[in-house]
XYZ file of C-alpha atoms in Angstrom:
665
model
C -97.279 26.029 -58.348
C -97.546 26.066 -62.125
C -94.218 24.578 -62.716
C -94.789 21.459 -60.525
C -93.677 19.035 -63.251
C -90.137 20.362 -63.048
C -90.049 20.589 -59.323
C -88.725 17.834 -57.540
C -89.305 18.549 -53.765
C -89.293 16.009 -50.770
C -89.834 16.744 -47.320
C -88.672 14.631 -44.882
C -90.563 14.884 -41.690
C -88.966 11.430 -40.299
C -85.604 10.633 -41.433
C -83.976 7.331 -41.330
C -80.493 6.175 -41.194
C -80.299 2.845 -43.449
C -76.669 3.564 -43.621
C -76.332 2.438 -39.948
C -77.998 -0.669 -40.125
C -76.429 -3.354 -37.738
C -77.754 -6.636 -39.031
C -77.029 -8.853 -41.564
C -79.747 -11.293 -41.751
C -81.841 -9.480 -44.424
C -83.377 -11.183 -47.181
C -81.495 -9.158 -49.752
C -78.126 -10.498 -48.484
C -76.103 -13.579 -49.909
C -76.557 -15.920 -47.320
C -78.269 -19.132 -47.943
C -77.394 -20.891 -44.784
C -79.242 -19.137 -42.172
C -78.133 -21.563 -39.529
C -74.430 -20.375 -39.984
C -72.746 -17.277 -39.410
C -68.997 -15.984 -40.012
C -66.418 -16.406 -37.273
C -62.832 -15.039 -37.089
C -60.285 -17.577 -35.743
C -56.987 -16.915 -34.359
C -54.382 -19.664 -34.904
C -51.080 -20.142 -33.239
C -48.917 -20.629 -36.513
C -46.021 -21.814 -34.451
C -47.823 -25.209 -33.983
C -48.145 -25.993 -37.975
C -46.907 -29.420 -38.642
C -43.862 -29.653 -41.177
C -45.694 -31.647 -43.364
C -47.937 -28.768 -44.410
C -46.089 -26.566 -46.877
C -48.543 -23.517 -46.293
C -51.027 -22.443 -43.714
C -53.911 -22.571 -46.043
C -53.776 -26.328 -46.300
C -53.171 -26.710 -42.450
C -56.280 -24.324 -42.251
C -58.253 -26.576 -44.406
C -57.414 -29.692 -42.297
C -58.486 -27.570 -39.022
C -61.796 -26.816 -40.439
C -62.292 -30.526 -41.685
C -62.278 -31.713 -38.488
C -65.717 -29.632 -37.607
C -67.534 -31.871 -40.336
C -67.483 -28.655 -42.478
C -66.623 -28.493 -46.060
C -63.554 -25.958 -46.032
C -64.058 -25.035 -49.628
C -67.487 -23.739 -48.801
C -66.889 -22.592 -45.291
C -63.643 -20.567 -45.550
C -63.834 -17.007 -46.333
C -60.364 -15.338 -45.842
C -56.994 -16.500 -44.619
C -54.978 -13.873 -42.808
C -51.025 -14.078 -43.004
C -49.665 -10.636 -42.395
C -51.270 -8.627 -39.723
C -53.260 -11.586 -37.896
C -52.719 -15.198 -37.940
C -55.925 -17.137 -38.793
C -58.891 -17.426 -40.930
C -62.665 -16.683 -41.245
C -65.200 -19.131 -42.026
C -68.952 -19.493 -42.002
C -70.006 -22.053 -39.206
C -72.795 -23.351 -37.344
C -72.566 -22.797 -33.720
C -71.709 -26.524 -33.078
C -68.723 -26.317 -35.409
C -67.446 -23.049 -33.892
C -67.379 -24.931 -30.508
C -65.758 -27.904 -32.193
C -63.088 -25.419 -33.205
C -62.589 -24.062 -29.755
C -61.626 -27.458 -28.498
C -58.746 -27.440 -31.039
C -55.294 -27.128 -29.596
C -54.148 -24.863 -32.593
C -57.164 -22.477 -32.058
C -56.267 -19.674 -29.627
C -59.562 -17.643 -30.007
C -62.954 -17.500 -32.169
C -65.150 -14.436 -31.995
C -68.209 -13.863 -34.433
C -67.986 -11.677 -37.234
C -69.681 -8.198 -36.732
C -70.810 -5.187 -38.906
C -69.164 -1.996 -39.223
C -70.643 1.409 -40.572
C -69.629 4.107 -42.777
C -69.140 7.427 -41.356
C -70.537 9.465 -43.537
C -61.969 21.904 -52.752
C -61.205 24.496 -50.323
C -59.582 22.133 -47.333
C -56.078 22.191 -48.863
C -56.160 25.936 -48.742
C -57.454 25.929 -45.336
C -54.771 23.644 -44.270
C -52.093 25.835 -45.854
C -51.600 23.329 -48.509
C -52.060 25.761 -51.393
C -49.000 25.866 -53.281
C -49.695 22.957 -55.753
C -48.475 24.489 -58.875
C -45.270 25.800 -57.259
C -44.713 23.622 -54.282
C -43.557 24.683 -51.114
C -42.782 23.509 -47.571
C -44.298 20.084 -46.860
C -45.460 19.755 -50.523
C -42.179 20.293 -51.945
C -40.390 18.308 -49.537
C -42.672 15.423 -50.053
C -42.853 15.846 -53.777
C -46.521 16.012 -53.250
C -46.619 12.335 -51.923
C -45.388 10.632 -54.996
C -43.685 7.894 -53.274
C -46.459 6.724 -51.002
C -49.302 4.317 -51.479
C -52.262 4.874 -49.468
C -54.350 1.821 -48.920
C -58.226 2.953 -48.907
C -60.583 0.465 -47.373
C -64.126 1.427 -48.203
C -66.937 1.221 -50.940
C -64.593 0.808 -53.697
C -63.803 3.504 -56.468
C -65.085 5.019 -59.635
C -61.863 4.899 -61.832
C -63.210 6.948 -64.513
C -63.634 9.979 -62.100
C -61.537 12.939 -63.390
C -60.085 13.013 -59.958
C -57.923 9.907 -60.672
C -56.022 11.432 -63.707
C -52.341 10.035 -63.698
C -51.042 12.434 -66.443
C -47.286 13.350 -65.741
C -46.962 11.146 -62.647
C -43.801 8.906 -62.060
C -43.693 5.155 -62.335
C -45.514 3.312 -59.447
C -42.975 3.045 -56.527
C -41.387 -0.301 -56.725
C -41.893 -1.240 -52.939
C -45.841 -1.703 -53.898
C -46.657 -5.214 -55.064
C -50.280 -5.150 -55.113
C -52.423 -6.277 -58.133
C -55.345 -4.798 -60.156
C -58.178 -7.375 -59.709
C -61.365 -5.363 -59.912
C -63.913 -7.967 -60.912
C -66.864 -7.229 -63.038
C -66.635 -4.319 -65.486
C -63.452 -3.430 -63.902
C -60.675 -4.492 -66.223
C -56.737 -3.958 -65.310
C -56.526 -1.267 -67.895
C -58.639 0.979 -65.444
C -55.695 1.080 -63.208
C -52.961 3.373 -63.756
C -50.135 5.549 -62.137
C -52.810 6.920 -59.734
C -54.868 3.861 -58.818
C -52.045 1.625 -58.536
C -53.745 -1.513 -57.056
C -57.595 -2.639 -56.752
C -59.205 -5.785 -54.740
C -62.553 -6.618 -53.455
C -63.543 -8.868 -50.395
C -66.997 -10.369 -50.692
C -68.018 -12.472 -47.634
C -71.350 -10.170 -47.817
C -72.774 -8.300 -50.879
C -76.007 -6.781 -51.869
C -77.961 -8.626 -54.721
C -78.203 -5.638 -56.687
C -74.440 -4.808 -56.479
C -71.930 -6.132 -59.053
C -69.064 -8.704 -57.972
C -66.581 -5.907 -58.411
C -64.571 -3.125 -56.759
C -66.535 -0.671 -58.538
C -67.943 1.987 -56.048
C -71.985 1.907 -56.244
C -72.298 3.959 -53.208
C -69.920 6.924 -53.806
C -68.296 6.818 -50.420
C -65.223 5.156 -51.651
C -64.692 7.409 -54.252
C -65.333 10.543 -52.173
C -62.596 9.463 -49.519
C -60.108 8.355 -51.975
C -60.179 11.611 -53.901
C -59.870 13.743 -50.711
C -56.676 11.697 -49.809
C -54.818 11.914 -53.423
C -57.358 13.325 -56.065
C -55.798 15.420 -58.703
C -58.014 16.936 -61.659
C -56.311 18.951 -64.550
C -59.520 21.210 -64.765
C -58.858 24.357 -62.501
C -62.771 25.308 -61.943
C -64.829 22.600 -60.756
C -67.770 22.681 -58.497
C -70.926 20.828 -57.311
C -73.696 22.548 -59.600
C -71.867 25.731 -58.975
C -71.036 25.336 -55.127
C -67.597 25.239 -53.919
C -65.793 26.543 -57.143
C -62.240 26.067 -57.607
C -59.410 23.372 -57.918
C -60.373 19.896 -56.800
C -57.437 18.072 -55.424
C -56.550 15.954 -52.420
C -54.285 16.326 -49.538
C -51.397 14.533 -51.191
C -51.877 15.033 -55.197
C -49.218 12.823 -56.291
C -49.886 9.961 -53.842
C -50.766 6.819 -55.183
C -54.278 4.739 -54.304
C -54.549 1.163 -53.411
C -58.154 0.195 -53.369
C -59.656 -2.445 -51.148
C -63.342 -2.587 -51.274
C -64.787 -4.256 -47.940
C -68.106 -2.412 -47.764
C -71.047 -3.546 -49.837
C -73.986 -0.980 -49.649
C -73.945 0.448 -46.063
C -72.313 -2.954 -44.926
C -68.686 -3.768 -43.873
C -68.072 -7.134 -42.416
C -65.055 -7.215 -39.635
C -63.973 -10.517 -41.459
C -63.570 -8.518 -44.693
C -62.084 -5.357 -43.139
C -59.500 -7.523 -41.449
C -58.794 -9.324 -45.051
C -58.399 -5.894 -46.597
C -56.091 -4.564 -43.915
C -54.033 -7.847 -44.334
C -53.741 -7.672 -48.080
C -53.107 -4.025 -47.901
C -49.909 -4.534 -45.772
C -48.924 -7.624 -47.668
C -49.002 -5.397 -50.832
C -46.802 -2.721 -49.335
C -49.184 0.400 -48.739
C -47.501 2.920 -46.580
C -50.737 4.443 -45.128
C -54.152 2.851 -44.202
C -57.267 4.963 -44.408
C -60.489 3.650 -42.408
C -63.723 5.844 -42.706
C -65.420 3.089 -40.921
C -66.041 1.290 -37.618
C -68.353 -0.053 -34.973
C -68.659 -0.401 -31.138
C -65.446 -0.905 -29.874
C -64.459 -3.890 -27.985
C -61.507 -5.467 -26.019
C -58.278 -5.149 -28.625
C -57.867 -9.214 -28.786
C -61.594 -9.227 -29.973
C -61.560 -6.198 -32.336
C -60.562 -6.829 -35.887
C -59.900 -3.271 -36.693
C -57.448 -3.126 -33.596
C -55.917 -6.312 -34.337
C -55.589 -5.336 -37.922
C -54.006 -2.186 -37.502
C -51.465 -3.472 -34.786
C -50.210 -5.810 -37.283
C -50.117 -2.828 -39.872
C -48.048 -1.018 -37.129
C -45.876 -3.667 -36.773
C -44.876 -3.546 -40.458
C -44.377 0.112 -40.303
C -47.793 1.205 -41.769
C -49.393 4.218 -40.496
C -53.417 3.683 -39.880
C -55.921 6.565 -39.546
C -59.518 5.966 -38.647
C -62.598 8.049 -38.567
C -63.769 8.695 -34.726
C -67.373 8.145 -35.622
C -70.389 10.300 -36.108
C -72.200 9.685 -32.627
C -71.536 13.015 -31.213
C -72.242 15.027 -28.878
C -72.463 11.989 -26.800
C -69.653 11.679 -24.216
C -67.477 8.486 -24.934
C -68.974 7.742 -28.279
C -65.833 7.013 -30.072
C -65.868 3.938 -32.587
C -62.109 3.238 -32.793
C -59.877 3.678 -29.906
C -56.756 1.743 -29.907
C -53.623 3.468 -29.214
C -51.695 2.413 -32.334
C -54.316 4.090 -34.751
C -54.495 7.766 -35.420
C -58.225 8.555 -34.665
C -59.760 11.655 -36.209
C -62.783 14.001 -35.463
C -64.561 16.295 -37.836
C -64.523 19.968 -37.853
C -65.668 22.935 -39.959
C -63.873 24.925 -42.495
C -64.355 28.620 -43.335
C -66.752 27.659 -46.203
C -70.309 27.274 -46.055
C -73.200 27.341 -48.581
C -76.490 29.226 -47.139
C -79.733 28.856 -48.536
C -83.061 30.719 -47.599
C -86.491 28.668 -48.051
C -89.208 31.178 -48.500
C -92.515 29.700 -47.285
C -96.029 30.539 -48.637
C -96.648 32.912 -45.658
C -93.539 34.919 -46.262
C -91.226 33.339 -43.445
C -87.901 32.649 -44.387
C -86.169 29.668 -43.071
C -82.174 29.609 -43.334
C -80.334 26.337 -43.707
C -77.567 25.032 -45.776
C -77.897 24.253 -49.397
C -76.074 20.884 -49.594
C -76.528 19.057 -46.269
C -77.917 15.731 -46.550
C -80.072 13.967 -44.335
C -77.854 11.871 -42.230
C -75.776 15.020 -41.303
C -79.024 17.036 -40.379
C -80.083 14.328 -38.482
C -77.035 14.094 -36.392
C -77.044 17.791 -36.228
C -80.220 17.530 -34.500
C -82.380 18.761 -37.468
C -85.778 17.805 -37.667
C -86.322 17.583 -41.591
C -84.648 18.308 -44.989
C -86.034 19.653 -48.062
C -84.424 18.585 -51.279
C -85.054 20.423 -54.401
C -84.081 20.812 -57.610
C -85.262 23.950 -59.833
C -87.257 25.314 -56.803
C -87.982 29.146 -57.143
C -89.050 29.124 -53.543
C -85.366 28.442 -52.442
C -82.851 31.509 -52.546
C -79.643 29.893 -53.072
C -76.854 32.377 -51.621
C -74.037 30.473 -53.338
C -70.544 29.986 -51.750
C -69.362 32.049 -48.883
C -65.838 31.937 -47.876
C -64.391 33.321 -44.686
C -67.040 31.933 -42.590
C -66.124 32.671 -38.846
C -65.291 31.255 -36.602
C -63.593 28.105 -38.025
C -62.678 25.386 -37.341
C -65.344 24.284 -34.892
C -65.776 20.718 -34.197
C -68.774 19.228 -35.791
C -71.729 18.194 -33.451
C -71.726 14.894 -34.921
C -68.139 13.982 -34.276
C -67.638 11.418 -31.569
C -66.276 12.429 -28.427
C -64.128 11.065 -25.629
C -63.166 9.764 -23.396
C -61.759 6.663 -24.238
C -63.892 3.875 -22.808
C -61.457 1.069 -23.448
C -58.194 2.855 -22.484
C -59.076 5.465 -19.798
C -55.189 6.941 -19.938
C -54.961 6.977 -23.885
C -56.415 10.588 -25.379
C -58.790 9.934 -28.290
C -59.626 11.452 -30.738
C -56.129 12.348 -31.369
C -57.105 15.233 -33.833
C -59.705 16.870 -35.678
C -59.479 17.899 -39.270
C -62.065 19.235 -42.074
C -65.250 17.029 -42.244
C -67.880 19.335 -42.981
C -69.233 20.125 -46.348
C -66.200 18.515 -48.285
C -66.062 18.745 -51.855
C -64.645 15.576 -53.677
C -64.960 12.991 -56.449
C -68.272 11.197 -56.922
C -69.280 8.497 -59.502
C -71.090 10.429 -62.300
C -73.775 7.621 -62.193
C -75.163 7.953 -58.732
C -77.539 10.748 -57.876
C -75.581 12.978 -55.264
C -78.376 12.497 -52.737
C -78.636 8.649 -53.442
C -82.489 9.124 -53.903
C -83.983 7.786 -57.232
C -86.166 10.714 -57.643
C -82.858 13.034 -57.938
C -82.162 13.208 -61.559
C -78.893 15.259 -61.185
C -75.400 13.618 -62.014
C -72.121 15.054 -61.109
C -68.333 13.991 -61.120
C -68.231 15.664 -57.578
C -70.258 15.776 -54.465
C -70.092 17.561 -51.030
C -70.610 15.182 -47.971
C -70.054 15.578 -44.087
C -68.856 13.112 -41.555
C -65.722 12.003 -39.766
C -65.438 9.690 -43.010
C -64.363 12.750 -44.622
C -62.106 14.022 -41.972
C -60.009 10.780 -41.736
C -58.827 11.034 -45.183
C -57.284 14.549 -44.612
C -54.891 12.784 -42.039
C -54.297 9.797 -44.068
C -53.206 12.269 -46.800
C -51.422 14.365 -44.511
C -49.746 11.124 -43.039
C -48.710 10.203 -46.606
C -47.079 13.775 -47.346
C -45.003 13.291 -43.912
C -43.937 9.847 -44.774
C -42.567 10.822 -48.157
C -40.793 13.808 -46.538
C -39.518 11.752 -43.951
C -39.112 8.326 -45.043
C -37.434 7.165 -41.705
C -40.207 8.116 -39.437
C -42.080 5.340 -37.697
C -46.005 5.542 -37.705
C -45.855 6.799 -34.095
C -43.327 9.706 -35.035
C -45.880 10.910 -37.759
C -48.724 10.814 -35.244
C -46.451 12.627 -32.605
C -45.651 15.379 -35.346
C -49.347 16.036 -36.315
C -50.530 15.895 -32.485
C -47.720 18.150 -30.944
C -48.119 20.726 -33.531
C -51.898 20.824 -33.677
C -53.743 24.093 -32.573
C -56.416 24.656 -30.368
C -58.776 27.772 -31.198
C -59.462 29.171 -34.803
C -57.408 29.191 -37.958
C -54.721 31.784 -38.151
C -56.457 33.839 -40.719
C -59.393 34.776 -38.324
C -58.953 38.100 -36.482
C -56.900 37.478 -33.365
C -59.801 38.709 -31.234
C -61.722 35.713 -32.072
C -58.953 33.263 -30.935
C -60.148 30.964 -28.121
C -57.805 28.308 -27.282
C -60.349 26.800 -24.642
C -63.404 26.666 -26.759
C -63.834 22.740 -26.202
C -62.638 19.917 -24.265
C -59.553 17.730 -25.344
C -62.190 14.769 -25.188
C -63.875 16.649 -27.991
C -60.949 18.194 -29.972
C -58.067 15.720 -29.262
C -54.874 17.526 -29.269
C -56.248 20.235 -31.647
C -56.766 20.588 -35.413
C -54.085 19.483 -37.575
C -51.388 21.988 -38.996
C -49.790 20.143 -41.700
C -46.703 22.919 -42.282
C -45.987 22.941 -38.442
C -46.052 18.801 -38.577
C -43.439 18.926 -41.212
C -40.942 20.495 -38.796
C -41.997 19.382 -35.137
C -38.550 19.521 -33.548
C -39.227 16.647 -31.303
C -41.523 13.653 -31.056
C -42.787 10.979 -28.796
C -41.946 7.723 -30.349
C -43.248 4.124 -29.426
C -42.011 0.628 -29.963
C -43.652 -2.690 -30.147
C -42.505 -3.397 -26.593
C -44.020 -0.263 -25.248
C -47.509 -1.217 -26.512
C -46.950 -4.884 -24.908
C -45.949 -3.220 -21.511
C -48.998 -1.055 -21.802
C -51.272 -4.034 -22.508
C -49.974 -5.919 -19.642
C -50.502 -2.989 -17.293
C -54.067 -2.825 -18.786
C -54.889 -6.267 -17.438
C -54.681 -8.228 -20.821
C -53.259 -11.658 -20.130
C -50.354 -13.255 -22.245
C -52.664 -15.318 -24.398
C -54.528 -12.236 -25.420
C -51.530 -10.081 -26.104
C -50.203 -12.855 -28.154
C -53.108 -12.784 -30.538
C -52.375 -9.376 -31.177
C -48.319 -9.436 -31.409
C -48.341 -12.949 -33.001
C -45.279 -14.239 -30.858
C -44.734 -15.529 -27.117
C -44.896 -12.625 -24.844
C -44.532 -12.326 -20.891
C -45.963 -9.756 -18.378
C -42.961 -9.425 -15.892
C -44.153 -7.875 -12.512
C -40.564 -6.332 -12.283
C -41.138 -4.575 -15.576
C -44.486 -3.540 -14.827
C -45.306 0.176 -15.747
C -48.525 2.246 -15.311
C -50.983 2.690 -18.163
C -50.289 6.648 -18.116
C -46.640 5.608 -18.849
C -47.235 4.773 -22.308
C -45.076 7.189 -24.588
C -48.019 8.789 -25.887
C -48.144 12.646 -27.347
C -50.789 13.207 -24.727
C -50.545 12.907 -20.746
C -53.931 11.432 -19.080
C -53.168 10.629 -15.494
C -54.739 10.640 -11.979
C -53.902 13.131 -9.473
C -51.070 12.365 -6.919
C -49.106 10.260 -9.515
C -46.213 10.657 -11.751
C -45.684 9.838 -15.451
C -42.488 9.693 -17.524
C -42.186 10.453 -21.104
C -39.227 10.248 -23.490
C -38.589 12.820 -26.347
C -36.689 12.024 -29.586
C -34.877 14.798 -31.530
C -35.529 14.959 -35.241
C -33.597 17.821 -35.931
C -29.819 17.995 -37.307
C -28.814 20.707 -35.305
C -28.122 21.105 -31.552
C -30.929 22.489 -29.612
C -32.214 23.180 -26.055
C -35.753 23.103 -25.033
C -37.566 24.570 -21.948
C -40.553 23.318 -20.352
C -43.666 25.592 -20.271
C -46.548 24.414 -18.213
C -50.237 25.322 -18.643
C -51.687 24.310 -15.211
C -55.147 22.366 -15.065
C -57.594 24.192 -12.607
C -56.656 23.173 -9.212
C -53.606 20.837 -9.908
C -50.037 21.620 -9.172
C -47.839 20.334 -11.998
C -44.156 19.527 -11.469
C -41.779 18.820 -14.712
C -38.454 17.523 -14.046
C -36.137 18.717 -15.500
C -37.172 22.012 -17.004
C -34.590 22.054 -19.662
C -33.471 19.446 -22.149
C -30.427 19.523 -24.404
C -30.150 17.582 -27.840
C -26.741 17.489 -29.614
C -27.440 15.072 -32.551
C -30.429 13.722 -34.556
C -32.307 10.767 -33.085
C -30.995 11.760 -29.401
C -33.378 10.937 -26.661
C -34.157 12.662 -23.290
C -36.715 11.676 -20.659
C -38.769 13.832 -18.324
C -41.198 13.301 -15.462
C -44.081 15.084 -14.704
C -45.882 14.778 -11.222
C -49.465 16.181 -10.632
C -50.947 16.765 -7.168
C -54.233 18.076 -6.391
C -54.827 21.457 -4.621
C -57.658 23.903 -3.470
C -59.852 24.446 -6.204
C -59.738 20.685 -7.819
C -62.865 19.405 -8.909
C -63.599 15.934 -7.557
C -66.213 15.254 -10.171
C -64.418 16.858 -13.269
C -61.294 16.238 -15.105
C -58.912 19.111 -15.193
C -57.166 20.167 -18.440
C -53.616 21.761 -19.017
C -50.677 21.506 -21.180
C -47.193 20.976 -21.525
C -45.008 22.597 -24.140
C -41.277 22.215 -24.839
C -39.734 25.117 -26.744
C -36.473 26.166 -28.193
C -37.946 29.394 -29.244
C -38.412 28.040 -32.870
C -40.498 24.835 -32.336
C -43.356 24.517 -29.913
C -44.005 20.766 -28.876
C -47.186 20.694 -26.945
C -49.029 17.923 -25.314
C -52.501 17.895 -23.629
C -52.323 17.391 -19.832
C -55.466 15.899 -18.365
C -55.780 15.089 -14.796
C -58.705 12.555 -14.208
C -60.738 11.977 -11.389
């Protein structure tokens, strides 16, 4: 090839995922005390002696009993969503702490991984210049602050322009502490707060909230990016406006990931500070292997966020299509899987023998590997690649991405996860313009935008949607917002597809959750399934958590009274997963100002008889509640080795409030 000096082509015959490393004992990490490791410590704050004016001094005293230097050992103090601290300790020191009466539990720090435009149009949120519907009702999210826990942010990105934005909402009390090369002047009315947490950091990275990976900038701009330029693209691909789901929402950035690593102690500290600062939504495009909720820092932190009225959305994970491969499963989080949109970037590679290989022009190695690809060709200025530009109207769409993690929920069998799917394949969003879009040193290109795939990209779509709904309905709880999103989600294909391609049963609920998000419908759900802290406590009791384990989560004394004990499937969740031969109860809350009557319609699972009582529910005023029961019985045709799936819809002719019905074996 005569122009070889201008051609940069790398063929990966073997792909590797440094993104998913799960150990921290590498030489390039700051840890000079290899004999120690980080632990998270749960403490009973009600036992604090009165002569300590604050918990920090008390925690120092507790640590000093272990023959450790608290000033060197202490990593984080948790005061809002969790009571306790994290510290770097030897195994002997950790065992010494376990014997302290104030200490409830100690568990080791773990490593989380990252789960790595046209989507507003695909979601019918395409009236930015003349807002209508949800965008109008929410003022484009102007009064909402979304906390983004990720790899930081590149504040100079055009996606974070604040021109014409209103003052920062007064309920937000955060600060702009960005560290090196991130002065407070880089915060504005869009980026309203910045913090970073450094229990682990690569030597090559600055002690700063600056994004040196790109992942955090991409997710933040997907949530709330807004550029003044109307025609942006990624080197000609995906031309158009680049804006987030909630264009006027504010961003509070909590850098908890360094390189490809995110420690659980940093993530818990980020959630703790985000809630203390006053965010309305927390977005987590990260995760790891799920564990019992009292040992899982993300589950612990997100429960504390729920207690403070903060909505938490989390990525499902990129371990599909394996069954039961979810990373985040706690019932108080909204877990998001990834789906396609109706836009693709096809490219043909012309081989020397004339053979043509068709593929995608922008997919990166991580996604190709997850999708089952055998190799990646990365090429710049290569005449043997025939780029077919951007194709709009690709059918069918949405389709669940093969890499999107699947249910069922391995920790809570009767709680549906993922909750919903959202766009997560080939998403255009903001990018640091000093980082190659491929992340490879041989790539000379630089761009303000990049195209990425993963449940990391799907999660911020729901974070932005939750922000819009919170702004439009300030009195809605996090569980009411989730219910509105789930009960209005659709199964099958987008309404712009030809009706002949509609297929409401293309995938299992374990794959798609309740379905694909439908923002405008979620703005007017009619009825919602709400949940309280006490509901979750009863659920945890039914799930065989003891009172000590539950107390770690709720941070107060609790009891599991046998007389009050409920079944796990009685949790008032907007999905019904239950065994055959049992009955479940649900409560609906009216969120309309007008009186209405709803009729139940049942899509019967195969081989299952479903009885709903009553079949009619009448509501007179807003916030009025009504209960109904569902009894399922196995019949001839019920498969003893296969879950049966159907649905229950309550409709008044205008609203259709649908929940999945899954009869498990």
